[in-house]
PDB file of C-alpha atoms in Angstrom:
ATOM      1  CA  MET A   1       0.000   0.000   0.000  1.00  0.00           C
ATOM      2  CA  GLU A   2       1.408   3.393  -0.985  1.00  0.00           C
ATOM      3  CA  ARG A   3       1.615   5.929   1.813  1.00  0.00           C
ATOM      4  CA  SER A   4       0.701   9.542   1.271  1.00  0.00           C
ATOM      5  CA  HIS A   5       2.645  12.131   3.226  1.00  0.00           C
ATOM      6  CA  PRO A   6       1.564  15.725   3.856  1.00  0.00           C
ATOM      7  CA  GLY A   7       4.528  17.061   1.842  1.00  0.00           C
ATOM      8  CA  ALA A   8       3.887  14.770  -1.124  1.00  0.00           C
ATOM      9  CA  VAL A   9       2.798  16.640  -4.224  1.00  0.00           C
ATOM     10  CA  PRO A  10      -0.359  15.222  -5.757  1.00  0.00           C
ATOM     11  CA  PRO A  11      -0.181  14.801  -9.546  1.00  0.00           C
ATOM     12  CA  GLY A  12      -1.066  18.171 -11.039  1.00  0.00           C
ATOM     13  CA  GLY A  13      -1.384  19.655  -7.549  1.00  0.00           C
ATOM     14  CA  GLU A  14       0.104  22.768  -6.017  1.00  0.00           C
ATOM     15  CA  PHE A  15       3.575  22.565  -4.532  1.00  0.00           C
ATOM     16  CA  ASP A  16       4.625  24.530  -1.481  1.00  0.00           C
ATOM     17  CA  LEU A  17       8.255  23.954  -0.556  1.00  0.00           C
ATOM     18  CA  THR A  18       7.600  24.828   3.081  1.00  0.00           C
ATOM     19  CA  ASP A  19       5.110  21.972   3.320  1.00  0.00           C
ATOM     20  CA  THR A  20       7.949  19.459   2.931  1.00  0.00           C
ATOM     21  CA  ALA A  21       9.983  17.930   5.725  1.00  0.00           C
ATOM     22  CA  LEU A  22      13.052  18.137   3.489  1.00  0.00           C
ATOM     23  CA  TYR A  23      12.780  21.924   3.369  1.00  0.00           C
ATOM     24  CA  TRP A  24      12.861  22.177   7.157  1.00  0.00           C
ATOM     25  CA  LEU A  25      15.646  19.591   7.501  1.00  0.00           C
ATOM     26  CA  VAL A  26      17.834  21.435   4.991  1.00  0.00           C
ATOM     27  CA  LEU A  27      17.118  24.811   6.580  1.00  0.00           C
ATOM     28  CA  LEU A  28      17.812  23.521  10.084  1.00  0.00           C
ATOM     29  CA  ALA A  29      20.961  21.666   9.033  1.00  0.00           C
ATOM     30  CA  ARG A  30      22.356  24.706   7.229  1.00  0.00           C
ATOM     31  CA  LEU A  31      21.617  27.020  10.167  1.00  0.00           C
ATOM     32  CA  ARG A  32      23.183  24.761  12.783  1.00  0.00           C
ATOM     33  CA  ARG A  33      26.065  23.708  10.507  1.00  0.00           C
ATOM     34  CA  ASN A  34      27.000  27.355   9.906  1.00  0.00           C
ATOM     35  CA  GLU A  35      26.947  28.062  13.643  1.00  0.00           C
ATOM     36  CA  LEU A  36      29.176  25.055  14.332  1.00  0.00           C
ATOM     37  CA  ALA A  37      31.533  25.971  11.465  1.00  0.00           C
ATOM     38  CA  ARG A  38      31.949  29.461  12.935  1.00  0.00           C
ATOM     39  CA  ASP A  39      32.789  28.016  16.358  1.00  0.00           C
ATOM     40  CA  LEU A  40      35.177  25.435  14.888  1.00  0.00           C
ATOM     41  CA  SER A  41      37.004  28.070  12.844  1.00  0.00           C
ATOM     42  CA  ARG A  42      38.076  29.742  16.087  1.00  0.00           C
ATOM     43  CA  LEU A  43      40.049  26.545  16.781  1.00  0.00           C
ATOM     44  CA  GLY A  44      41.489  26.433  13.272  1.00  0.00           C
ATOM     45  CA  VAL A  45      39.278  23.462  12.425  1.00  0.00           C
ATOM     46  CA  TYR A  46      37.356  23.454   9.152  1.00  0.00           C
ATOM     47  CA  SER A  47      33.816  22.197   8.752  1.00  0.00           C
ATOM     48  CA  GLY A  48      33.850  18.437   8.293  1.00  0.00           C
ATOM     49  CA  GLN A  49      37.154  17.923  10.100  1.00  0.00           C
ATOM     50  CA  GLU A  50      35.309  17.543  13.399  1.00  0.00           C
ATOM     51  CA  GLN A  51      33.905  14.295  12.007  1.00  0.00           C
ATOM     52  CA  VAL A  52      37.468  12.938  11.903  1.00  0.00           C
ATOM     53  CA  LEU A  53      38.535  14.427  15.227  1.00  0.00           C
ATOM     54  CA  LEU A  54      35.504  13.064  17.089  1.00  0.00           C
ATOM     55  CA  GLN A  55      36.050   9.420  16.148  1.00  0.00           C
ATOM     56  CA  ARG A  56      36.842   6.971  18.960  1.00  0.00           C
ATOM     57  CA  TRP A  57      40.593   7.363  18.805  1.00  0.00           C
ATOM     58  CA  ASP A  58      43.134   5.259  20.641  1.00  0.00           C
ATOM     59  CA  ASP A  59      46.905   4.962  20.345  1.00  0.00           C
ATOM     60  CA  THR A  60      46.640   2.651  17.306  1.00  0.00           C
ATOM     61  CA  GLY A  61      44.997   5.275  15.090  1.00  0.00           C
ATOM     62  CA  PHE A  62      43.083   4.588  11.889  1.00  0.00           C
ATOM     63  CA  ALA A  63      43.894   3.655   8.328  1.00  0.00           C
ATOM     64  CA  GLN A  64      42.728   6.467   6.048  1.00  0.00           C
ATOM     65  CA  ALA A  65      40.329   4.066   4.338  1.00  0.00           C
ATOM     66  CA  ASP A  66      38.759   3.307   7.725  1.00  0.00           C
ATOM     67  CA  LEU A  67      38.351   7.017   8.411  1.00  0.00           C
ATOM     68  CA  ALA A  68      36.678   7.494   5.038  1.00  0.00           C
ATOM     69  CA  GLU A  69      34.207   4.754   5.864  1.00  0.00           C
ATOM     70  CA  ARG A  70      33.561   6.093   9.368  1.00  0.00           C
ATOM     71  CA  VAL A  71      32.835   9.650   8.192  1.00  0.00           C
ATOM     72  CA  GLN A  72      31.073   8.413   5.046  1.00  0.00           C
ATOM     73  CA  ALA A  73      33.246  10.426   2.675  1.00  0.00           C
ATOM     74  CA  VAL A  74      35.137   9.461  -0.439  1.00  0.00           C
ATOM     75  CA  PRO A  75      38.795   8.560   0.195  1.00  0.00           C
ATOM     76  CA  ALA A  76      40.100  11.534  -1.813  1.00  0.00           C
ATOM     77  CA  THR A  77      38.166  13.940   0.427  1.00  0.00           C
ATOM     78  CA  VAL A  78      39.530  12.271   3.551  1.00  0.00           C
ATOM     79  CA  THR A  79      43.064  12.413   2.121  1.00  0.00           C
ATOM     80  CA  LYS A  80      42.768  16.187   1.695  1.00  0.00           C
ATOM     81  CA  MET A  81      41.195  16.500   5.130  1.00  0.00           C
ATOM     82  CA  VAL A  82      43.992  14.501   6.753  1.00  0.00           C
ATOM     83  CA  GLN A  83      46.598  16.593   4.919  1.00  0.00           C
ATOM     84  CA  ARG A  84      45.060  19.781   6.315  1.00  0.00           C
ATOM     85  CA  LEU A  85      44.828  18.293   9.795  1.00  0.00           C
ATOM     86  CA  GLU A  86      48.458  17.233   9.519  1.00  0.00           C
ATOM     87  CA  ARG A  87      49.560  20.746   8.464  1.00  0.00           C
ATOM     88  CA  ALA A  88      47.646  22.108  11.474  1.00  0.00           C
ATOM     89  CA  GLY A  89      49.559  19.731  13.754  1.00  0.00           C
ATOM     90  CA  LEU A  90      46.445  17.802  14.795  1.00  0.00           C
ATOM     91  CA  VAL A  91      47.326  14.434  13.271  1.00  0.00           C
ATOM     92  CA  ARG A  92      50.386  12.638  11.993  1.00  0.00           C
ATOM     93  CA  ARG A  93      50.668   9.825   9.496  1.00  0.00           C
ATOM     94  CA  GLU A  94      52.841   6.790   9.951  1.00  0.00           C
ATOM     95  CA  ARG A  95      53.685   4.101   7.445  1.00  0.00           C
ATOM     96  CA  ARG A  96      52.952   0.652   8.760  1.00  0.00           C
ATOM     97  CA  ALA A  97      53.801  -2.605   7.059  1.00  0.00           C
ATOM     98  CA  GLY A  98      50.803  -4.128   5.337  1.00  0.00           C
ATOM     99  CA  ARG A  99      48.677  -0.994   5.572  1.00  0.00           C
ATOM    100  CA  ARG A 100      48.111   0.843   2.340  1.00  0.00           C
ATOM    101  CA  GLY A 101      48.088   4.594   2.899  1.00  0.00           C
ATOM    102  CA  GLY A 102      49.534   4.345   6.388  1.00  0.00           C
ATOM    103  CA  THR A 103      47.972   5.058   9.737  1.00  0.00           C
ATOM    104  CA  VAL A 104      46.583   8.367  10.978  1.00  0.00           C
ATOM    105  CA  LEU A 105      47.199   9.209  14.625  1.00  0.00           C
ATOM    106  CA  LEU A 106      46.199  12.178  16.751  1.00  0.00           C
ATOM    107  CA  THR A 107      49.040  14.341  18.011  1.00  0.00           C
ATOM    108  CA  GLU A 108      49.143  15.695  21.556  1.00  0.00           C
ATOM    109  CA  HIS A 109      47.787  18.976  20.177  1.00  0.00           C
ATOM    110  CA  GLY A 110      45.118  16.964  18.316  1.00  0.00           C
ATOM    111  CA  TRP A 111      43.919  15.389  21.565  1.00  0.00           C
ATOM    112  CA  THR A 112      43.595  18.848  23.152  1.00  0.00           C
ATOM    113  CA  VAL A 113      41.716  20.303  20.197  1.00  0.00           C
ATOM    114  CA  ARG A 114      39.541  17.162  20.034  1.00  0.00           C
ATOM    115  CA  ASP A 115      38.370  17.830  23.601  1.00  0.00           C
ATOM    116  CA  GLU A 116      37.491  21.420  22.653  1.00  0.00           C
ATOM    117  CA  VAL A 117      35.684  20.225  19.521  1.00  0.00           C
ATOM    118  CA  ARG A 118      33.709  17.729  21.606  1.00  0.00           C
ATOM    119  CA  THR A 119      32.605  20.613  23.859  1.00  0.00           C
ATOM    120  CA  LEU A 120      31.561  22.689  20.826  1.00  0.00           C
ATOM    121  CA  TRP A 121      29.648  19.723  19.382  1.00  0.00           C
ATOM    122  CA  SER A 122      27.835  19.208  22.697  1.00  0.00           C
ATOM    123  CA  ARG A 123      26.883  22.890  22.837  1.00  0.00           C
ATOM    124  CA  ALA A 124      25.640  22.752  19.236  1.00  0.00           C
ATOM    125  CA  GLU A 125      23.555  19.690  20.117  1.00  0.00           C
ATOM    126  CA  GLU A 126      22.104  21.540  23.116  1.00  0.00           C
ATOM    127  CA  ARG A 127      21.164  24.538  20.937  1.00  0.00           C
ATOM    128  CA  LEU A 128      19.626  22.205  18.369  1.00  0.00           C
ATOM    129  CA  VAL A 129      17.258  20.524  20.813  1.00  0.00           C
ATOM    130  CA  GLU A 130      16.790  23.151  23.508  1.00  0.00           C
ATOM    131  CA  ASN A 131      13.064  23.468  22.753  1.00  0.00           C
ATOM    132  CA  LEU A 132      12.411  19.726  22.903  1.00  0.00           C
ATOM    133  CA  SER A 133      11.446  17.608  25.873  1.00  0.00           C
ATOM    134  CA  GLY A 134      13.464  14.501  26.647  1.00  0.00           C
ATOM    135  CA  THR A 135      10.793  12.349  25.016  1.00  0.00           C
ATOM    136  CA  GLU A 136      10.691  14.547  21.916  1.00  0.00           C
ATOM    137  CA  TYR A 137      14.490  14.387  21.662  1.00  0.00           C
ATOM    138  CA  ALA A 138      14.475  10.583  21.887  1.00  0.00           C
ATOM    139  CA  THR A 139      11.736  10.420  19.254  1.00  0.00           C
ATOM    140  CA  LEU A 140      13.611  12.800  16.952  1.00  0.00           C
ATOM    141  CA  ARG A 141      16.816  10.753  17.209  1.00  0.00           C
ATOM    142  CA  ALA A 142      14.947   7.517  16.562  1.00  0.00           C
ATOM    143  CA  LEU A 143      13.175   8.987  13.535  1.00  0.00           C
ATOM    144  CA  LEU A 144      16.380  10.406  12.060  1.00  0.00           C
ATOM    145  CA  VAL A 145      18.158   7.071  12.482  1.00  0.00           C
ATOM    146  CA  LYS A 146      15.205   5.308  10.865  1.00  0.00           C
ATOM    147  CA  MET A 147      15.238   7.759   7.957  1.00  0.00           C
ATOM    148  CA  CYS A 148      18.955   7.124   7.395  1.00  0.00           C
ATOM    149  CA  GLU A 149      18.309   3.403   7.087  1.00  0.00           C
ATOM    150  CA  ASN A 150      16.614   3.887   3.700  1.00  0.00           C
TER     151      ASN A 150
END
């Protein structure tokens, strides 16, 4: 059975962009992403790099291919990102036998900046959901996860 959603445009019907969930998701994402990017720039971190810095790091690091998979980006994008992070002194790359592309490790400075980035991310999350109850927040998270499963 086909489901009809409020934002679905009936054949030959009127279309109002603001009636779509996608409109509000894009608007909200852009607004919050810009705020986070501004805060990150004060640390010398570019938008997107926080996705690398906030991985569950340990002293064994990650292969670049693993990072690409974790942040769901193409390897070439992650290569450029890692190069920028390396120039900023946040990561270092080591060649390891049997690992193509080497291993990426956080530097001491990277660990410090990572903690600051985690704080900024938490504040951004708080701003995002400040008008929601705990139940609404849990529902929102569950719905977003479900939507990503498609």
